[in-house]
PDB file of C-alpha atoms and ligand atoms in Angstrom:
ATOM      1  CA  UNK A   1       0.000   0.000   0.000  1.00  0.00           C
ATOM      2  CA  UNK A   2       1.579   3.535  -1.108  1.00  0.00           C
ATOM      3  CA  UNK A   3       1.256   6.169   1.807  1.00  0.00           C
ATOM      4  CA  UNK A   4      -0.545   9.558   1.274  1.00  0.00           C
ATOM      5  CA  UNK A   5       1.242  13.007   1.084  1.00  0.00           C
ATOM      6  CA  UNK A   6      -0.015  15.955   2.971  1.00  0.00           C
ATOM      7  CA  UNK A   7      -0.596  18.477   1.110  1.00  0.00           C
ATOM      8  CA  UNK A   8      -1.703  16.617  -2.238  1.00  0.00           C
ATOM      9  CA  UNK A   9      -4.668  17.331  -3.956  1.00  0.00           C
ATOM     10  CA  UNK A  10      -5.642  14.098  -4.642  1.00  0.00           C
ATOM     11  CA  UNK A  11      -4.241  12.524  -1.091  1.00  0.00           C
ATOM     12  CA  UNK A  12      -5.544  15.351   1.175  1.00  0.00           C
ATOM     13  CA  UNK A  13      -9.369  14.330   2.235  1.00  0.00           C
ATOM     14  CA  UNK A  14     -10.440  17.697   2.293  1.00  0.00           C
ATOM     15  CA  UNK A  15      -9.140  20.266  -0.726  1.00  0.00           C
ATOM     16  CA  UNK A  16     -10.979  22.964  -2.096  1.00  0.00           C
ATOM     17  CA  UNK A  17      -8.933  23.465  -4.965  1.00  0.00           C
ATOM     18  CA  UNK A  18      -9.520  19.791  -5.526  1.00  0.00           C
ATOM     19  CA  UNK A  19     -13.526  20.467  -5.561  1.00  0.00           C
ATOM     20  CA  UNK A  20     -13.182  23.635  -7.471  1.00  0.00           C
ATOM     21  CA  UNK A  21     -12.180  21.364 -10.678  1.00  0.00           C
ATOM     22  CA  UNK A  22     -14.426  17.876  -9.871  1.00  0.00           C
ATOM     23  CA  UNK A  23     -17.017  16.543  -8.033  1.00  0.00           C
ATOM     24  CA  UNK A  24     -16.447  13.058  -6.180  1.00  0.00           C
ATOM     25  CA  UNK A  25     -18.342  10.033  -7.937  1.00  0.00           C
ATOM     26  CA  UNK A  26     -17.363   7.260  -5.853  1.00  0.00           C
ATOM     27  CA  UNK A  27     -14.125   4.934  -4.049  1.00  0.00           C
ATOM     28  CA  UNK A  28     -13.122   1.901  -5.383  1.00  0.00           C
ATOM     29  CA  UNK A  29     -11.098  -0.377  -3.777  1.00  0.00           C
ATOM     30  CA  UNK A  30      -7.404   1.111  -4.951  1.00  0.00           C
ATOM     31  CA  UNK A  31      -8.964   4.368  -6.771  1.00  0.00           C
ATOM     32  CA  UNK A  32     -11.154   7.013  -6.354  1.00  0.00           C
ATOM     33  CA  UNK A  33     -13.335   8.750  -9.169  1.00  0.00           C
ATOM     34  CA  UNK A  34     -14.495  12.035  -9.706  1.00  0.00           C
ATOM     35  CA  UNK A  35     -16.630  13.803 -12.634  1.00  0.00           C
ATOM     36  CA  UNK A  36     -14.315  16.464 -14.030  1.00  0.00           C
ATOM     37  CA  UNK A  37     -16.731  20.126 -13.542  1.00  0.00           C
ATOM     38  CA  UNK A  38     -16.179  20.676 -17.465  1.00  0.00           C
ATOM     39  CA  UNK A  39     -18.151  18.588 -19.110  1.00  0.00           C
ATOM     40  CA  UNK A  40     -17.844  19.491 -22.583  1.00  0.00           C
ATOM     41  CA  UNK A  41     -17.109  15.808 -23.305  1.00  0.00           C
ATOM     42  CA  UNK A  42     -20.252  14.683 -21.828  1.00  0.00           C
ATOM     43  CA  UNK A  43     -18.870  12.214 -18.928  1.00  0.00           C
ATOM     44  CA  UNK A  44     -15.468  13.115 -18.690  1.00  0.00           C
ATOM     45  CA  UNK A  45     -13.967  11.960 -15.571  1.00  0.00           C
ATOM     46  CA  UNK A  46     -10.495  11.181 -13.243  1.00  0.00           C
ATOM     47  CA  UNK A  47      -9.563   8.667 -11.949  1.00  0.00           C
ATOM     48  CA  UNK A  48      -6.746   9.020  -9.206  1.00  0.00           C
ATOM     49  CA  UNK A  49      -4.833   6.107  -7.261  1.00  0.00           C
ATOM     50  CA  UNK A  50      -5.642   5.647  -3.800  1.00  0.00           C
ATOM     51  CA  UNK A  51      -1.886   6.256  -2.584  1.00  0.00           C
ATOM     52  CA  UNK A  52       0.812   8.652  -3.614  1.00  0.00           C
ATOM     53  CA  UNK A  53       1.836   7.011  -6.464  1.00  0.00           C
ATOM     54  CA  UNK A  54       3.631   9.640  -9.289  1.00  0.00           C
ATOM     55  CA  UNK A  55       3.840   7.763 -12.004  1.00  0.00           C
ATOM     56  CA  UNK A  56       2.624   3.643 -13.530  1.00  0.00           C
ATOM     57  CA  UNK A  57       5.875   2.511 -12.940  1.00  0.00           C
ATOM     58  CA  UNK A  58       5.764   3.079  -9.152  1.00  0.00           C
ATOM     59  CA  UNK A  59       2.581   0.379  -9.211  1.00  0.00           C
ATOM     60  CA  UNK A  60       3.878  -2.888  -8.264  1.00  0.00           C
ATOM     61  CA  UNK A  61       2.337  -5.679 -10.899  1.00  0.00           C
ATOM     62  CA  UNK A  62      -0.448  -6.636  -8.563  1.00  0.00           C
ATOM     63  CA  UNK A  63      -1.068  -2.829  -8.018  1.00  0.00           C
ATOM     64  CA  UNK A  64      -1.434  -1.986 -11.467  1.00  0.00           C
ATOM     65  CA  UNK A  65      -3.688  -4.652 -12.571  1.00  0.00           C
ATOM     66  CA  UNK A  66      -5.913  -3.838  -9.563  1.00  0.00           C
ATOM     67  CA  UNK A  67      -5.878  -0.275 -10.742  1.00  0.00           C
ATOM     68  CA  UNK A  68      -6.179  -1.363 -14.381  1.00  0.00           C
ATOM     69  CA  UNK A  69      -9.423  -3.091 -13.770  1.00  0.00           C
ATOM     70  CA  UNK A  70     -10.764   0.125 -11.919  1.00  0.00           C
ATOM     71  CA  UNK A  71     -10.040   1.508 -14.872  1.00  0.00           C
ATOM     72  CA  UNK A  72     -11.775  -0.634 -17.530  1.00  0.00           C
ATOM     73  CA  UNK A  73     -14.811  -0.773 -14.965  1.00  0.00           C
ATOM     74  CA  UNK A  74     -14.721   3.008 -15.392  1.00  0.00           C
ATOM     75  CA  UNK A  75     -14.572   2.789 -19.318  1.00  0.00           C
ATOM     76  CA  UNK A  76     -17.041   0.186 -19.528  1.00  0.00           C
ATOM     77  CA  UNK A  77     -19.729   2.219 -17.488  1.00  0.00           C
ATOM     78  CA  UNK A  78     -19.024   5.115 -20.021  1.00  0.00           C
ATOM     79  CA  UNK A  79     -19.950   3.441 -22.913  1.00  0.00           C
ATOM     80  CA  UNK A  80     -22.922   2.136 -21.174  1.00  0.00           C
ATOM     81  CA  UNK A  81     -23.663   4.929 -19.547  1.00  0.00           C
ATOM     82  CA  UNK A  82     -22.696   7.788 -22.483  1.00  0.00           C
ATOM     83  CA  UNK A  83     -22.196   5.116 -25.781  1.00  0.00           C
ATOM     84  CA  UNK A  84     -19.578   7.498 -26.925  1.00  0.00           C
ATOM     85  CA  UNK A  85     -17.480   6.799 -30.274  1.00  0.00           C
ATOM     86  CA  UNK A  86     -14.366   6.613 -28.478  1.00  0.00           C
ATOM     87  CA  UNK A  87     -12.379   6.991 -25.242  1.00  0.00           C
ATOM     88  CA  UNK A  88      -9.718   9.146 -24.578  1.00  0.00           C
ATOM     89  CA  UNK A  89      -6.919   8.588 -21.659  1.00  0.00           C
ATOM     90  CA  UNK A  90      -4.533  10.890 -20.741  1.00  0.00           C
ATOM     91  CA  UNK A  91      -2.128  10.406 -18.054  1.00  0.00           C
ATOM     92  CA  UNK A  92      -0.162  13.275 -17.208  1.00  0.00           C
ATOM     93  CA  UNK A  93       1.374  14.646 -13.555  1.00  0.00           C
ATOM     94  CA  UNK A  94       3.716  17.264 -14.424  1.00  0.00           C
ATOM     95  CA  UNK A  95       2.646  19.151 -11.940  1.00  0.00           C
ATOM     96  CA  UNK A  96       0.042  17.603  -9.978  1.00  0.00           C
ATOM     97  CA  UNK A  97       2.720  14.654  -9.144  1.00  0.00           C
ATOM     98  CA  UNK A  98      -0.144  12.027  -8.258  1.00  0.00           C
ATOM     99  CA  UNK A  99      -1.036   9.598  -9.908  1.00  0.00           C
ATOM    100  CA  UNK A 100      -4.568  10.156 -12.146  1.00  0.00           C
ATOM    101  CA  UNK A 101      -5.960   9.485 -15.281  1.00  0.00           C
ATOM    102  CA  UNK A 102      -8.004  11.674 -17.315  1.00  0.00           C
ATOM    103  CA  UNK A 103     -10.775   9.325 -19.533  1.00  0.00           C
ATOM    104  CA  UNK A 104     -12.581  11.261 -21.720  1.00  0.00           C
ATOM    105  CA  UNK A 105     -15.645  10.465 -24.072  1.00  0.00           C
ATOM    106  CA  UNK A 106     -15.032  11.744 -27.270  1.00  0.00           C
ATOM    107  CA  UNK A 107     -18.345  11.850 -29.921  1.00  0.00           C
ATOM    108  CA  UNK A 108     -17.697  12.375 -33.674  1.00  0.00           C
ATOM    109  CA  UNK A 109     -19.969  15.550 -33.551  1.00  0.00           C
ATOM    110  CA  UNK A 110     -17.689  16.911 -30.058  1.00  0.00           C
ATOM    111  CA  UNK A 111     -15.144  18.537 -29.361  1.00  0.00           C
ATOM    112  CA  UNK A 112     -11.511  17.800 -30.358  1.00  0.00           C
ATOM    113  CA  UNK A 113     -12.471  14.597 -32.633  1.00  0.00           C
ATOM    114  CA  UNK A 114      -9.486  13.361 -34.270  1.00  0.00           C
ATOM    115  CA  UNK A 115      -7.363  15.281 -32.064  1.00  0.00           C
ATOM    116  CA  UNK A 116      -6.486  15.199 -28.261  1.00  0.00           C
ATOM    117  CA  UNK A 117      -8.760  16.837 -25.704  1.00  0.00           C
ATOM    118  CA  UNK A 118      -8.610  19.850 -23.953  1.00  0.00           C
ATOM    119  CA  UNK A 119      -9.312  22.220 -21.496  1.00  0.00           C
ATOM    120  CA  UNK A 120     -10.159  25.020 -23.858  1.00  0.00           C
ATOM    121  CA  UNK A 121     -13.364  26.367 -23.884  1.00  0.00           C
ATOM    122  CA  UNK A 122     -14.656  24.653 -20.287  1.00  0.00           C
ATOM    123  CA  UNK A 123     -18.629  24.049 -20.464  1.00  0.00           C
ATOM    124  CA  UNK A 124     -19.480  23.891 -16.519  1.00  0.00           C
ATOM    125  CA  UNK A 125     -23.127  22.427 -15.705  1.00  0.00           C
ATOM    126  CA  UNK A 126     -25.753  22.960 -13.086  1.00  0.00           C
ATOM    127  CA  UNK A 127     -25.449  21.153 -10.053  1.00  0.00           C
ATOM    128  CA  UNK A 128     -28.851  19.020 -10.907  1.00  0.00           C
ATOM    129  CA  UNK A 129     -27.163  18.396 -14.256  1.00  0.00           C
ATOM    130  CA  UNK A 130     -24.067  17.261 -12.496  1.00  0.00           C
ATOM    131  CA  UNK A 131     -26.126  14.831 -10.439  1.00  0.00           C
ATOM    132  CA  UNK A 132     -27.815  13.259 -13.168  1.00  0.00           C
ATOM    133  CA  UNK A 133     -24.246  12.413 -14.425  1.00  0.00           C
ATOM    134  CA  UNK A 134     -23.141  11.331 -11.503  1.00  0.00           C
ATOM    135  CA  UNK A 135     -26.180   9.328 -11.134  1.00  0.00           C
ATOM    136  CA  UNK A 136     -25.498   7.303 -14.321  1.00  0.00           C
ATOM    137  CA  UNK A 137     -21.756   6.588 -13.543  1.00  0.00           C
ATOM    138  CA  UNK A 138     -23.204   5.310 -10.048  1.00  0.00           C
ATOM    139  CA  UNK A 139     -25.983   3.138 -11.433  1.00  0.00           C
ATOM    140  CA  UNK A 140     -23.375   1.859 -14.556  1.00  0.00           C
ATOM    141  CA  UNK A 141     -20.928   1.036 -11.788  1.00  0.00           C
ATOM    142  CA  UNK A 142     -23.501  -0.518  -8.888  1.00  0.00           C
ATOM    143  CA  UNK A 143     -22.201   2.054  -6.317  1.00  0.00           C
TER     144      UNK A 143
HETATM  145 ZN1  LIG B   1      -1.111  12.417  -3.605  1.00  0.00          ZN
END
């Protein structure tokens, strides 16, 4: 099990910074998930590693496949959930030096099809629409 940081975004319990850019969806077992506030890609979402983990390559095997299935359950619930054209994944960190990854539904008709995604142009939601969202990842994923 990799130990939390004080003082992370992602590690601290409590971050308003944290809440200011997502909304939590749910734990998993080694992850947690949270609906990213622009939702311009209609059910864009992050998942971050339970533990202050920088980078894949810290993940022992067994850590990494646990995370890895987190993952897919996450992907799988989006095209159930959203039936997008294609997911996106972007792992980055250079900065925020936690491990997280970004999984965005792209839609032929969307935003940045054919390219990478972005932050550009943010499209932010009502809280009730937020919910609804939320609601779907929850019922997709049985939480
Ligand atoms: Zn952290």
């Amino acid at each position: 099990m990799i130990e939390k940081k004080q003082g992370c975004m992602y590690c601290d319990e409590v971050c308003e910074h944290r809440d200011s850019l997502m909304i939590k969806i749910c734990d998993f077992e080694h992850s947690k998930l949270y609906l990213f506030r622009d939702q311009k890609n209609r059910g864009r979402c992050i998942l971050a590693y339970d533990g202050h983990a920088t980078d894949l390559t810290d993940l022992s095997e067994k850590e990494l496949n646990d995370f890895n299935k987190e993952l897919m359950a996450v992907a799988n619930a989006i095209h159930r959930g959203f039936n997008p054209d294609k997911i996106n994944y972007g792992s980055y960190a250079d900065t925020v030096k936690h491990l997280h990854i970004h999984v965005v539904p792209k839609y032929i008709d969307g935003p940045n099809w054919n390219g990478p995604f972005s932050d550009a142009n943010p499209k932010y939601l009502k809280d009730n629409e937020y919910q609804e969202i939320i609601e779907i990842f929850k019922k997709e994923l049985k939480k």
